[in-house]
Short mmCIF file of C-alpha atoms in Angstrom, two decimals:
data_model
loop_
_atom_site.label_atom_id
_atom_site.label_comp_id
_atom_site.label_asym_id
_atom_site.label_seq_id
_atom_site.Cartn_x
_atom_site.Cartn_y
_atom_site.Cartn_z
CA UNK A 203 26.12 76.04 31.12
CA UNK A 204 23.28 76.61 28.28
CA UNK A 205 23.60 74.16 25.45
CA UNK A 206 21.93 75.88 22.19
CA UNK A 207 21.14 73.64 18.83
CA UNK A 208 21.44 75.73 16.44
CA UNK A 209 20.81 72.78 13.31
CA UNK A 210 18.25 72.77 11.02
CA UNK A 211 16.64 69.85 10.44
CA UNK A 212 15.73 67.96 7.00
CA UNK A 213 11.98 69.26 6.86
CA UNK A 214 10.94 71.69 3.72
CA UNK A 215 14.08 71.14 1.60
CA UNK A 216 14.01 71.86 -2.37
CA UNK A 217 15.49 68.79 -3.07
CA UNK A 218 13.67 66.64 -0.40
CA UNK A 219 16.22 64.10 1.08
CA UNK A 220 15.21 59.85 0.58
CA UNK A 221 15.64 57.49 3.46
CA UNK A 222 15.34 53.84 2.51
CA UNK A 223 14.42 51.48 5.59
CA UNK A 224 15.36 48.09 5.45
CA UNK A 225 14.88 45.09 7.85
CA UNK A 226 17.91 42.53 7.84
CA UNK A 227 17.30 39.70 9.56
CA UNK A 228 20.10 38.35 11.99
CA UNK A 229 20.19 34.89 13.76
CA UNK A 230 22.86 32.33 15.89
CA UNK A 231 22.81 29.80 17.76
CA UNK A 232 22.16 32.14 20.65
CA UNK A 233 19.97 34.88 19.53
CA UNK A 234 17.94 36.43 16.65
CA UNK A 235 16.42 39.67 16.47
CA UNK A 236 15.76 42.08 13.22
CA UNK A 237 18.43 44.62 12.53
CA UNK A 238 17.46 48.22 10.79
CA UNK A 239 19.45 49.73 7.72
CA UNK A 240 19.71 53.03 6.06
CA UNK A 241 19.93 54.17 3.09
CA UNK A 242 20.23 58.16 2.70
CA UNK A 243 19.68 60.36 -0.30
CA UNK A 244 19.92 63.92 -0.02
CA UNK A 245 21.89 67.46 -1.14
CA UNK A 246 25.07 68.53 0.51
CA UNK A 247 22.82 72.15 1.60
CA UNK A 248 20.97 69.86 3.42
CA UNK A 249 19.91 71.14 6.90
CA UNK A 250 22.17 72.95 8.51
CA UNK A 251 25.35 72.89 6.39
CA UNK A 252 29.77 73.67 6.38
CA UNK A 253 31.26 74.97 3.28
CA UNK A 254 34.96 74.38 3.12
CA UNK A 255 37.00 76.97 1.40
CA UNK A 256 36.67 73.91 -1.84
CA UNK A 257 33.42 74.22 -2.17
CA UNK A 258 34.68 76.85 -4.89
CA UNK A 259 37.60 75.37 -7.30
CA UNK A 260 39.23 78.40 -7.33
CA UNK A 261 39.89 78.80 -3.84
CA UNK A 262 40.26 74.77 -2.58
CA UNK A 263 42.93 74.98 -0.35
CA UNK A 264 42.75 70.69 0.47
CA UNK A 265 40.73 70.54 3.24
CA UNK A 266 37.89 68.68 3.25
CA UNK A 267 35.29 66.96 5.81
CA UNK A 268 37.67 64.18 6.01
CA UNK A 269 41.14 65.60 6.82
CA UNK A 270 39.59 69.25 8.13
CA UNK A 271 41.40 69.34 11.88
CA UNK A 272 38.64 68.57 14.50
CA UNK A 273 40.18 71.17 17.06
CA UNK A 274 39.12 73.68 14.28
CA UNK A 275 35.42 72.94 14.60
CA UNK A 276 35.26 71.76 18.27
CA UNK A 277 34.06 73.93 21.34
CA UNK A 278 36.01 76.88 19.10
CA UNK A 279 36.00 80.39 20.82
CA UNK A 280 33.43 82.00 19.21
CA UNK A 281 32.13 86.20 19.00
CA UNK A 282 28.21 86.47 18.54
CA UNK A 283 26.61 89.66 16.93
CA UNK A 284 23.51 90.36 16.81
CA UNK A 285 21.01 92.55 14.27
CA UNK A 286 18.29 93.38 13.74
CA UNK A 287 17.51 93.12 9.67
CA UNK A 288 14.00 92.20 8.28
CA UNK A 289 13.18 91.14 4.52
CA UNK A 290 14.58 93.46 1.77
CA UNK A 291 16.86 95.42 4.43
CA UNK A 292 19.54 94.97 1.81
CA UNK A 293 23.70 95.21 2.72
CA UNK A 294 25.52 94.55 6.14
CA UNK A 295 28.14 96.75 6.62
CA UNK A 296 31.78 96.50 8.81
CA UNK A 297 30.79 99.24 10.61
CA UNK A 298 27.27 97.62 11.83
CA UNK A 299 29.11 94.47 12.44
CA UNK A 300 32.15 96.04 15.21
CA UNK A 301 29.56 98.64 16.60
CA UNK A 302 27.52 95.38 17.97
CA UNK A 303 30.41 93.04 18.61
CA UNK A 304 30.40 93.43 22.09
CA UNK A 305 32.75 90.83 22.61
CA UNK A 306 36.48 91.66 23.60
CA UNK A 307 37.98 87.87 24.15
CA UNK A 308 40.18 86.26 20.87
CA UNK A 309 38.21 84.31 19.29
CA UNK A 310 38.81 82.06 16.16
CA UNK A 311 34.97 81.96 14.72
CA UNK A 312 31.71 84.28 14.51
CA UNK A 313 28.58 83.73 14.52
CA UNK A 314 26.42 86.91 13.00
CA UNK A 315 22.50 86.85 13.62
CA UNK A 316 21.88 89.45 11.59
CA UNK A 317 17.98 88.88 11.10
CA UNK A 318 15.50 90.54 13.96
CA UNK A 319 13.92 87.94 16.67
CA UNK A 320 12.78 84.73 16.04
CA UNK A 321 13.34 85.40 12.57
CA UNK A 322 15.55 82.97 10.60
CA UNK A 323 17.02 82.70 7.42
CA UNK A 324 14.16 81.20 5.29
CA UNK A 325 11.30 83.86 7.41
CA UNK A 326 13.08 86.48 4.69
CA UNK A 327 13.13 86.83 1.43
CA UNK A 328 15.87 85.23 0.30
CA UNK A 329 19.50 87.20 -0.61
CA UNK A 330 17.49 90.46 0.40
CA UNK A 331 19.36 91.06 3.81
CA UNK A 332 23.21 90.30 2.61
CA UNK A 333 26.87 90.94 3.83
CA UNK A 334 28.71 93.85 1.64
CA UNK A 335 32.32 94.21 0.76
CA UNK A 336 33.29 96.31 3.72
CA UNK A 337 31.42 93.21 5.89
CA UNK A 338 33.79 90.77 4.52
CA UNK A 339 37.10 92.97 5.11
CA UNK A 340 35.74 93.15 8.50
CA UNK A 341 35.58 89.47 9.26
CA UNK A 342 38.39 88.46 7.54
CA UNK A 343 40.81 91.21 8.99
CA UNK A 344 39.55 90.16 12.51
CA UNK A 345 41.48 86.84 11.49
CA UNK A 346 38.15 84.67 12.05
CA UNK A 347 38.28 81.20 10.54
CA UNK A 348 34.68 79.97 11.05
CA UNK A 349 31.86 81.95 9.71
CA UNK A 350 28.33 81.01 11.22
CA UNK A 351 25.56 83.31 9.54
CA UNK A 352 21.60 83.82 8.65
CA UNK A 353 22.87 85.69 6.33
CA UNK A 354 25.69 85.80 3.32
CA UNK A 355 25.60 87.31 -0.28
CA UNK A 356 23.07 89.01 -2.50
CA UNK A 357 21.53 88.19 -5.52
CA UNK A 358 24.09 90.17 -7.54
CA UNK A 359 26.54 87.38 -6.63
CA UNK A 360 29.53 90.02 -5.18
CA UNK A 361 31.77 87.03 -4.32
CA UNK A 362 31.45 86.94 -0.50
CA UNK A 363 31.99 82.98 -0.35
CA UNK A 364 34.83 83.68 -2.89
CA UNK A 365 36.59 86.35 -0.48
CA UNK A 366 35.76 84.04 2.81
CA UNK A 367 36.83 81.20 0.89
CA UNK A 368 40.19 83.02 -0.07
CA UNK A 369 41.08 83.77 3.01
CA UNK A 370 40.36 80.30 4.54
CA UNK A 371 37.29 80.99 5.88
CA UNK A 372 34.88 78.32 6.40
CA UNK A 373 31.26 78.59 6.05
CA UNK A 374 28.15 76.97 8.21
CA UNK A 375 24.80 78.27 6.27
CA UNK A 376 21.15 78.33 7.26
CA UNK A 377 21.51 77.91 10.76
CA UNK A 378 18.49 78.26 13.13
CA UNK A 379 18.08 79.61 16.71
CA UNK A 380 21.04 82.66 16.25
CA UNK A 381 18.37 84.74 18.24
CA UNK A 382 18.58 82.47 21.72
CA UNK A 383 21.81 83.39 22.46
CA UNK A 384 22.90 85.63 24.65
CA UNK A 385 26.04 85.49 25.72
CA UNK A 386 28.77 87.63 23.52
CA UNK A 387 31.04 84.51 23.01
CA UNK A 388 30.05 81.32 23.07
CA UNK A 389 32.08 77.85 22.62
CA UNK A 390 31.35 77.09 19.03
CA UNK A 391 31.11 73.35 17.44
CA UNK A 392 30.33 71.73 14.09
CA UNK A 393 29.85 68.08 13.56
CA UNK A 394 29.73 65.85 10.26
CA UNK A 395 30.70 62.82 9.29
CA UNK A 396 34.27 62.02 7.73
CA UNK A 397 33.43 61.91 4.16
CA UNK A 398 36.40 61.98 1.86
CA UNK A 399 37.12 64.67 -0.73
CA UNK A 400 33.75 66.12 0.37
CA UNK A 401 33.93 69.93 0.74
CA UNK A 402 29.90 71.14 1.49
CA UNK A 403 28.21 68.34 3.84
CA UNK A 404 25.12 68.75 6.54
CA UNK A 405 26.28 69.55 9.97
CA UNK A 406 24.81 69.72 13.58
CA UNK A 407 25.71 73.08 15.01
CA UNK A 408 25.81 73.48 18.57
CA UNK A 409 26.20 76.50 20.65
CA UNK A 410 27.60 76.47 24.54
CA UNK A 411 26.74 79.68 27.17
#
């Protein structure tokens, strides 16, 4: 079994993240050593991140990073397609999508690498290689309920996240690494912390062959 990270990490964000170290000393009668505290500053589009359906008020639907159902983000049956889109390549189709779905399993979440080896989503300019209408009928028709891309909407703003969101979709954006796998389904999971009323948090994405 392959084991593929697909997280980003904190490096080159626009709103660089802060972490505060601090040194608490701790003593007894038996020991005494120095313990080490965090304090953490950053944007929920941190890193890797998960949209829930929320993350738009129109479409919240309740769930959250606290209450969302771990068995729907843990080693999740998952379809991988692969593209191969460079910068200013412009709209994703349906049709591109189930002519390189090779997968025939059921599956409950996708994960689209739409951009051509090693590229990733911030190698492109950004919002130039984009999911269209017929894209997001696709997905959402298949019934998938976990959407992890390189790529979503366009710089028009055509509502993709408002149609995933509507049909209870949830999102994992600016993931790295799409291009190492190679099977055409993976197990699928999504970690983050339980962090109430919280609907767009930073998330470790991990991949299984």
């Amino acid at each position: 079994m392959a084991i593929i990270d697909l997280t980003k990490d904190f490096t080159g964000e626009r709103f660089e993240p802060t972490f505060r170290r601090e040194k608490i000393p701790l003593r007894s009668a038996r020991t005494e050593y120095t313990g080490i505290v965090y304090t953490i500053t950053c944007d929920g589009m941190t890193g890797s991140y998960i949209d829930f359906p929320g993350h738009i008020a129109e479409t919240d639907d309740g769930v959250s990073a606290q209450n969302c159902p771990v068995e729907s983000v843990y080693r999740v049956p998952a379809h991988v397609i692969h593209l191969t889109k460079r910068s200013g390549d412009g709209p994703v189709s349906g049709k591109e999508l189930a002519a390189a779905c090779r997968a025939s399993g059921p599956a409950e979440a996708l994960i689209i690498n739409a951009l051509e080896p090693p590229l990733d989503f911030f190698d492109v300019e950004e919002r130039s290689v984009y999911l269209d209408d017929s894209a997001v009928t696709w997905i959402t028709g298949r019934g998938y309920k976990l959407l992890v891309s390189d790529i979503y909407e366009s710089k028009a703003l055509e509502g993709v996240f408002l149609k995933l969101f509507s049909a209870g979709v949830k999102t994992v954006c600016r993931p790295v690494n799409l291009w190492k796998l190679t099977a055409p389904q993976v197990r699928l999971t999504v970690l983050f912390s339980k962090m109430p009323g919280v609907m767009q948090v930073p998330c470790r994405v991990v991949a299984e062959e």
